[in-house]
Amino acid sequence: MKNQYRVNEQIRARDVRVVSDGGAEVMPARKALELARQQELDLVEISPNAQPPVCRIVDYSKFLYQQKKHAKEMKQKQVKVETKEIRFGPQTDEHDYQFKLKHAMEFLNEGNKVRAYVFFRGRSILFKEQGEVLLLRFANDLEEYGKVEQMPKLEGKKMFLYMSPKKAGTAKKSQQKMDREKREAEAKAAADAERAANAEKNGLLANAIGGDALKKLAEEAE
């Protein structure tokens, strides 16, 4: 990184654009270098391909330290995307299917890609349509977590489906889930209304009983 930037007398351009917190100014490189020396700092060329080249007046050692720190932080933030494999047979049972579906959801949530495939052993290649239906169901069940990169495709004895994770906050609810949530909300609203009606009925009944008791006491007092 030390040799990545031209500094002071290494700068070859006649004119440079000096940028600072206060703005930018085009001036002869000689004048910019004099300004840097007056401040006991360095003139660093940060964008050599610009016209004219862009420079900053900074402490070069501190500048390099900040650049290295920034590069290290960016590297740490980079998420390594892996491709996880999910294997099915052409006649996978429901329990095994749900088990593998759960793992695929976890993989996509973690930001990994998923490569699901059906392996056709021997004469089971006759069930390739059944394998395609299985992979299409798999993709549909994962639509909230990932998007299809490649639809089911037969390659030799394997039929592959490729999926990549959706970005955070962009997952869309399936129609089935929206319908289920709607039914649950309607059922909850009906239950709340029934409870409220029962509470009101019980209150009226209590008031009626209380009124009868008061009337009886009044009659006895007379």
mmCIF file of C-alpha atoms in Angstrom:
data_model
loop_
_atom_site.group_PDB
_atom_site.id
_atom_site.type_symbol
_atom_site.label_atom_id
_atom_site.label_comp_id
_atom_site.label_asym_id
_atom_site.label_seq_id
_atom_site.Cartn_x
_atom_site.Cartn_y
_atom_site.Cartn_z
ATOM 1 C CA MET A 1 0.000 0.000 0.000
ATOM 2 C CA LYS A 2 2.945 2.291 0.671
ATOM 3 C CA ASN A 3 3.829 2.318 -3.036
ATOM 4 C CA GLN A 4 0.202 2.726 -4.113
ATOM 5 C CA TYR A 5 0.252 6.525 -3.858
ATOM 6 C CA ARG A 6 2.566 9.216 -5.216
ATOM 7 C CA VAL A 7 3.714 11.633 -2.525
ATOM 8 C CA ASN A 8 5.237 15.114 -2.666
ATOM 9 C CA GLU A 9 7.953 15.281 -5.360
ATOM 10 C CA GLN A 10 6.769 11.957 -6.850
ATOM 11 C CA ILE A 11 3.668 13.694 -8.224
ATOM 12 C CA ARG A 12 4.247 14.319 -11.942
ATOM 13 C CA ALA A 13 1.223 16.392 -12.934
ATOM 14 C CA ARG A 14 1.649 20.122 -13.530
ATOM 15 C CA ASP A 15 -1.733 20.986 -11.957
ATOM 16 C CA VAL A 16 -3.640 19.167 -9.231
ATOM 17 C CA ARG A 17 -7.029 19.425 -7.553
ATOM 18 C CA VAL A 18 -6.478 19.740 -3.810
ATOM 19 C CA VAL A 19 -9.479 18.550 -1.811
ATOM 20 C CA SER A 20 -10.100 19.291 1.841
ATOM 21 C CA ASP A 21 -13.005 19.508 4.257
ATOM 22 C CA GLY A 22 -13.554 23.040 3.029
ATOM 23 C CA GLY A 23 -13.905 22.084 -0.643
ATOM 24 C CA ALA A 24 -11.590 21.673 -3.638
ATOM 25 C CA GLU A 25 -9.229 23.952 -5.554
ATOM 26 C CA VAL A 26 -7.195 23.474 -8.728
ATOM 27 C CA MET A 27 -3.660 24.828 -8.473
ATOM 28 C CA PRO A 28 -0.132 24.149 -9.722
ATOM 29 C CA ALA A 29 1.420 21.090 -8.082
ATOM 30 C CA ARG A 30 4.359 23.245 -6.948
ATOM 31 C CA LYS A 31 2.021 25.553 -5.024
ATOM 32 C CA ALA A 32 0.196 22.603 -3.462
ATOM 33 C CA LEU A 33 3.492 21.121 -2.328
ATOM 34 C CA GLU A 34 4.488 24.443 -0.742
ATOM 35 C CA LEU A 35 1.185 24.549 1.162
ATOM 36 C CA ALA A 36 1.809 21.022 2.440
ATOM 37 C CA ARG A 37 5.309 21.931 3.645
ATOM 38 C CA GLN A 38 4.009 25.033 5.407
ATOM 39 C CA GLN A 39 1.658 22.799 7.402
ATOM 40 C CA GLU A 40 4.422 20.191 7.943
ATOM 41 C CA LEU A 41 2.289 17.644 6.100
ATOM 42 C CA ASP A 42 2.467 15.707 2.821
ATOM 43 C CA LEU A 43 0.826 16.138 -0.556
ATOM 44 C CA VAL A 44 -0.704 12.752 -1.446
ATOM 45 C CA GLU A 45 -2.112 11.904 -4.885
ATOM 46 C CA ILE A 46 -5.276 9.887 -4.169
ATOM 47 C CA SER A 47 -6.847 9.819 -7.654
ATOM 48 C CA PRO A 48 -4.132 9.861 -10.356
ATOM 49 C CA ASN A 49 -6.485 9.195 -13.291
ATOM 50 C CA ALA A 50 -8.682 12.236 -12.679
ATOM 51 C CA GLN A 51 -8.185 15.386 -14.775
ATOM 52 C CA PRO A 52 -6.395 17.018 -13.055
ATOM 53 C CA PRO A 53 -5.228 14.427 -10.495
ATOM 54 C CA VAL A 54 -6.821 14.723 -7.053
ATOM 55 C CA CYS A 55 -4.574 15.263 -4.039
ATOM 56 C CA ARG A 56 -4.948 15.747 -0.300
ATOM 57 C CA ILE A 57 -2.675 17.467 2.170
ATOM 58 C CA VAL A 58 -2.336 14.990 5.040
ATOM 59 C CA ASP A 59 0.048 13.223 7.377
ATOM 60 C CA TYR A 60 1.116 10.418 5.055
ATOM 61 C CA SER A 61 1.882 7.903 7.813
ATOM 62 C CA LYS A 62 -1.491 8.519 9.441
ATOM 63 C CA PHE A 63 -3.166 8.371 6.022
ATOM 64 C CA LEU A 64 -1.666 4.941 5.304
ATOM 65 C CA TYR A 65 -2.712 3.679 8.750
ATOM 66 C CA GLN A 66 -6.314 4.774 8.162
ATOM 67 C CA GLN A 67 -6.362 3.175 4.695
ATOM 68 C CA LYS A 68 -5.091 -0.132 6.097
ATOM 69 C CA LYS A 69 -7.613 -0.007 8.929
ATOM 70 C CA HIS A 70 -10.443 0.683 6.508
ATOM 71 C CA ALA A 71 -9.373 -2.171 4.209
ATOM 72 C CA LYS A 72 -9.223 -4.555 7.182
ATOM 73 C CA GLU A 73 -12.716 -3.537 8.348
ATOM 74 C CA MET A 74 -14.155 -4.000 4.852
ATOM 75 C CA LYS A 75 -12.577 -7.460 4.629
ATOM 76 C CA GLN A 76 -14.086 -8.466 7.976
ATOM 77 C CA LYS A 77 -17.530 -7.279 6.852
ATOM 78 C CA GLN A 78 -17.426 -9.337 3.684
ATOM 79 C CA VAL A 79 -19.605 -12.418 4.051
ATOM 80 C CA LYS A 80 -18.297 -15.520 2.380
ATOM 81 C CA VAL A 81 -21.141 -17.037 0.376
ATOM 82 C CA GLU A 82 -21.066 -20.813 0.307
ATOM 83 C CA THR A 83 -23.126 -23.227 -1.734
ATOM 84 C CA LYS A 84 -24.841 -25.845 0.405
ATOM 85 C CA GLU A 85 -26.068 -29.084 -1.118
ATOM 86 C CA ILE A 86 -29.382 -30.787 -0.421
ATOM 87 C CA ARG A 87 -29.792 -34.292 -1.843
ATOM 88 C CA PHE A 88 -33.071 -36.031 -2.535
ATOM 89 C CA GLY A 89 -34.097 -39.367 -3.924
ATOM 90 C CA PRO A 90 -36.904 -39.536 -6.508
ATOM 91 C CA GLN A 91 -39.192 -41.044 -3.840
ATOM 92 C CA THR A 92 -38.229 -39.027 -0.761
ATOM 93 C CA ASP A 93 -40.742 -39.463 2.062
ATOM 94 C CA GLU A 94 -42.478 -36.496 3.716
ATOM 95 C CA HIS A 95 -40.495 -36.626 6.978
ATOM 96 C CA ASP A 96 -37.158 -36.559 5.148
ATOM 97 C CA TYR A 97 -38.429 -33.796 2.863
ATOM 98 C CA GLN A 98 -39.441 -31.565 5.795
ATOM 99 C CA PHE A 99 -36.106 -32.222 7.524
ATOM 100 C CA LYS A 100 -34.135 -31.117 4.459
ATOM 101 C CA LEU A 101 -36.471 -28.179 3.831
ATOM 102 C CA LYS A 102 -35.713 -26.870 7.329
ATOM 103 C CA HIS A 103 -31.963 -27.087 6.672
ATOM 104 C CA ALA A 104 -32.363 -25.250 3.371
ATOM 105 C CA MET A 105 -34.248 -22.440 5.140
ATOM 106 C CA GLU A 106 -31.371 -22.112 7.605
ATOM 107 C CA PHE A 107 -28.784 -22.055 4.817
ATOM 108 C CA LEU A 108 -30.603 -19.292 2.920
ATOM 109 C CA ASN A 109 -31.179 -17.262 6.091
ATOM 110 C CA GLU A 110 -27.430 -17.388 6.732
ATOM 111 C CA GLY A 111 -26.811 -15.918 3.268
ATOM 112 C CA ASN A 112 -25.664 -19.122 1.575
ATOM 113 C CA LYS A 113 -26.766 -20.499 -1.765
ATOM 114 C CA VAL A 114 -28.528 -23.832 -2.044
ATOM 115 C CA ARG A 115 -28.012 -26.478 -4.706
ATOM 116 C CA ALA A 116 -30.701 -29.113 -4.392
ATOM 117 C CA TYR A 117 -30.638 -32.182 -6.558
ATOM 118 C CA VAL A 118 -32.410 -35.469 -7.076
ATOM 119 C CA PHE A 119 -30.113 -38.427 -7.690
ATOM 120 C CA PHE A 120 -31.512 -41.108 -9.976
ATOM 121 C CA ARG A 121 -29.889 -44.450 -9.235
ATOM 122 C CA GLY A 122 -30.144 -47.144 -11.903
ATOM 123 C CA ARG A 123 -33.623 -47.461 -13.396
ATOM 124 C CA SER A 124 -35.007 -44.753 -11.102
ATOM 125 C CA ILE A 125 -34.233 -42.355 -13.983
ATOM 126 C CA LEU A 126 -37.702 -43.377 -15.174
ATOM 127 C CA PHE A 127 -39.051 -41.203 -12.346
ATOM 128 C CA LYS A 128 -37.374 -38.010 -13.552
ATOM 129 C CA GLU A 129 -40.729 -36.205 -13.825
ATOM 130 C CA GLN A 130 -41.412 -37.100 -10.206
ATOM 131 C CA GLY A 131 -38.030 -35.620 -9.295
ATOM 132 C CA GLU A 132 -38.828 -32.410 -11.158
ATOM 133 C CA VAL A 133 -42.135 -32.067 -9.276
ATOM 134 C CA LEU A 134 -40.262 -32.549 -6.007
ATOM 135 C CA LEU A 135 -37.748 -29.796 -6.807
ATOM 136 C CA LEU A 136 -40.483 -27.417 -7.953
ATOM 137 C CA ARG A 137 -42.314 -27.984 -4.661
ATOM 138 C CA PHE A 138 -39.035 -27.376 -2.829
ATOM 139 C CA ALA A 139 -38.556 -24.046 -4.636
ATOM 140 C CA ASN A 140 -42.136 -23.002 -3.897
ATOM 141 C CA ASP A 141 -41.783 -23.806 -0.188
ATOM 142 C CA LEU A 142 -38.625 -21.664 -0.057
ATOM 143 C CA GLU A 143 -39.946 -18.637 -1.962
ATOM 144 C CA GLU A 144 -39.879 -16.490 1.205
ATOM 145 C CA TYR A 145 -36.209 -17.281 1.798
ATOM 146 C CA GLY A 146 -34.622 -17.470 -1.631
ATOM 147 C CA LYS A 147 -35.021 -16.979 -5.349
ATOM 148 C CA VAL A 148 -34.511 -19.542 -8.084
ATOM 149 C CA GLU A 149 -31.324 -19.079 -10.110
ATOM 150 C CA GLN A 150 -31.848 -22.172 -12.257
ATOM 151 C CA MET A 151 -35.004 -24.230 -12.669
ATOM 152 C CA PRO A 152 -34.742 -28.044 -12.383
ATOM 153 C CA LYS A 153 -32.343 -29.309 -15.033
ATOM 154 C CA LEU A 154 -31.218 -32.874 -15.658
ATOM 155 C CA GLU A 155 -27.447 -33.349 -15.849
ATOM 156 C CA GLY A 156 -26.503 -37.009 -16.209
ATOM 157 C CA LYS A 157 -28.124 -38.904 -13.346
ATOM 158 C CA LYS A 158 -28.796 -35.767 -11.305
ATOM 159 C CA MET A 159 -31.459 -33.085 -11.624
ATOM 160 C CA PHE A 160 -30.312 -29.775 -10.147
ATOM 161 C CA LEU A 161 -32.126 -26.741 -8.753
ATOM 162 C CA TYR A 162 -30.132 -23.644 -7.772
ATOM 163 C CA MET A 163 -31.375 -21.012 -5.298
ATOM 164 C CA SER A 164 -29.788 -17.890 -3.856
ATOM 165 C CA PRO A 165 -30.799 -16.018 -0.685
ATOM 166 C CA LYS A 166 -33.062 -13.019 -0.833
ATOM 167 C CA LYS A 167 -31.758 -9.766 0.597
ATOM 168 C CA ALA A 168 -32.824 -8.926 4.112
ATOM 169 C CA GLY A 169 -36.194 -7.259 4.254
ATOM 170 C CA THR A 170 -37.205 -8.230 0.709
ATOM 171 C CA ALA A 171 -38.718 -11.646 1.403
ATOM 172 C CA LYS A 172 -42.264 -11.877 0.144
ATOM 173 C CA LYS A 173 -44.952 -13.896 1.851
ATOM 174 C CA SER A 174 -46.441 -16.774 -0.064
ATOM 175 C CA GLN A 175 -50.117 -16.636 -0.934
ATOM 176 C CA GLN A 176 -50.719 -19.654 1.303
ATOM 177 C CA LYS A 177 -49.133 -17.907 4.272
ATOM 178 C CA MET A 178 -51.078 -14.691 3.657
ATOM 179 C CA ASP A 179 -54.322 -16.671 3.466
ATOM 180 C CA ARG A 180 -53.462 -18.505 6.686
ATOM 181 C CA GLU A 181 -52.619 -15.270 8.499
ATOM 182 C CA LYS A 182 -55.883 -13.756 7.263
ATOM 183 C CA ARG A 183 -57.869 -16.721 8.609
ATOM 184 C CA GLU A 184 -56.034 -16.524 11.934
ATOM 185 C CA ALA A 185 -56.723 -12.782 12.210
ATOM 186 C CA GLU A 186 -60.417 -13.310 11.409
ATOM 187 C CA ALA A 187 -60.668 -16.125 13.968
ATOM 188 C CA LYS A 188 -58.999 -13.958 16.611
ATOM 189 C CA ALA A 189 -61.333 -11.046 15.864
ATOM 190 C CA ALA A 190 -64.366 -13.372 16.142
ATOM 191 C CA ALA A 191 -63.096 -14.784 19.445
ATOM 192 C CA ASP A 192 -62.515 -11.271 20.814
ATOM 193 C CA ALA A 193 -66.025 -10.231 19.761
ATOM 194 C CA GLU A 194 -67.526 -13.322 21.410
ATOM 195 C CA ARG A 195 -65.655 -12.661 24.650
ATOM 196 C CA ALA A 196 -66.813 -9.047 24.633
ATOM 197 C CA ALA A 197 -70.422 -10.117 24.022
ATOM 198 C CA ASN A 198 -70.251 -12.681 26.844
ATOM 199 C CA ALA A 199 -68.755 -10.090 29.188
ATOM 200 C CA GLU A 200 -71.532 -7.639 28.353
ATOM 201 C CA LYS A 201 -74.186 -10.335 28.802
ATOM 202 C CA ASN A 202 -72.734 -11.363 32.141
ATOM 203 C CA GLY A 203 -72.667 -7.721 33.232
ATOM 204 C CA LEU A 204 -76.303 -7.189 32.301
ATOM 205 C CA LEU A 205 -77.261 -10.376 34.100
ATOM 206 C CA ALA A 206 -75.393 -9.289 37.212
ATOM 207 C CA ASN A 207 -77.083 -5.906 37.101
ATOM 208 C CA ALA A 208 -80.478 -7.551 36.734
ATOM 209 C CA ILE A 209 -79.839 -9.866 39.671
ATOM 210 C CA GLY A 210 -78.611 -6.946 41.736
ATOM 211 C CA GLY A 211 -81.720 -4.924 40.838
ATOM 212 C CA ASP A 212 -84.038 -7.731 41.890
ATOM 213 C CA ALA A 213 -82.232 -8.079 45.202
ATOM 214 C CA LEU A 214 -82.539 -4.357 45.915
ATOM 215 C CA LYS A 215 -86.239 -4.437 45.025
ATOM 216 C CA LYS A 216 -86.808 -7.354 47.391
ATOM 217 C CA LEU A 217 -85.013 -5.584 50.244
ATOM 218 C CA ALA A 218 -87.132 -2.467 49.679
ATOM 219 C CA GLU A 219 -90.321 -4.477 49.810
ATOM 220 C CA GLU A 220 -89.274 -6.185 53.068
ATOM 221 C CA ALA A 221 -88.446 -2.788 54.625
ATOM 222 C CA GLU A 222 -91.933 -1.521 53.822
#
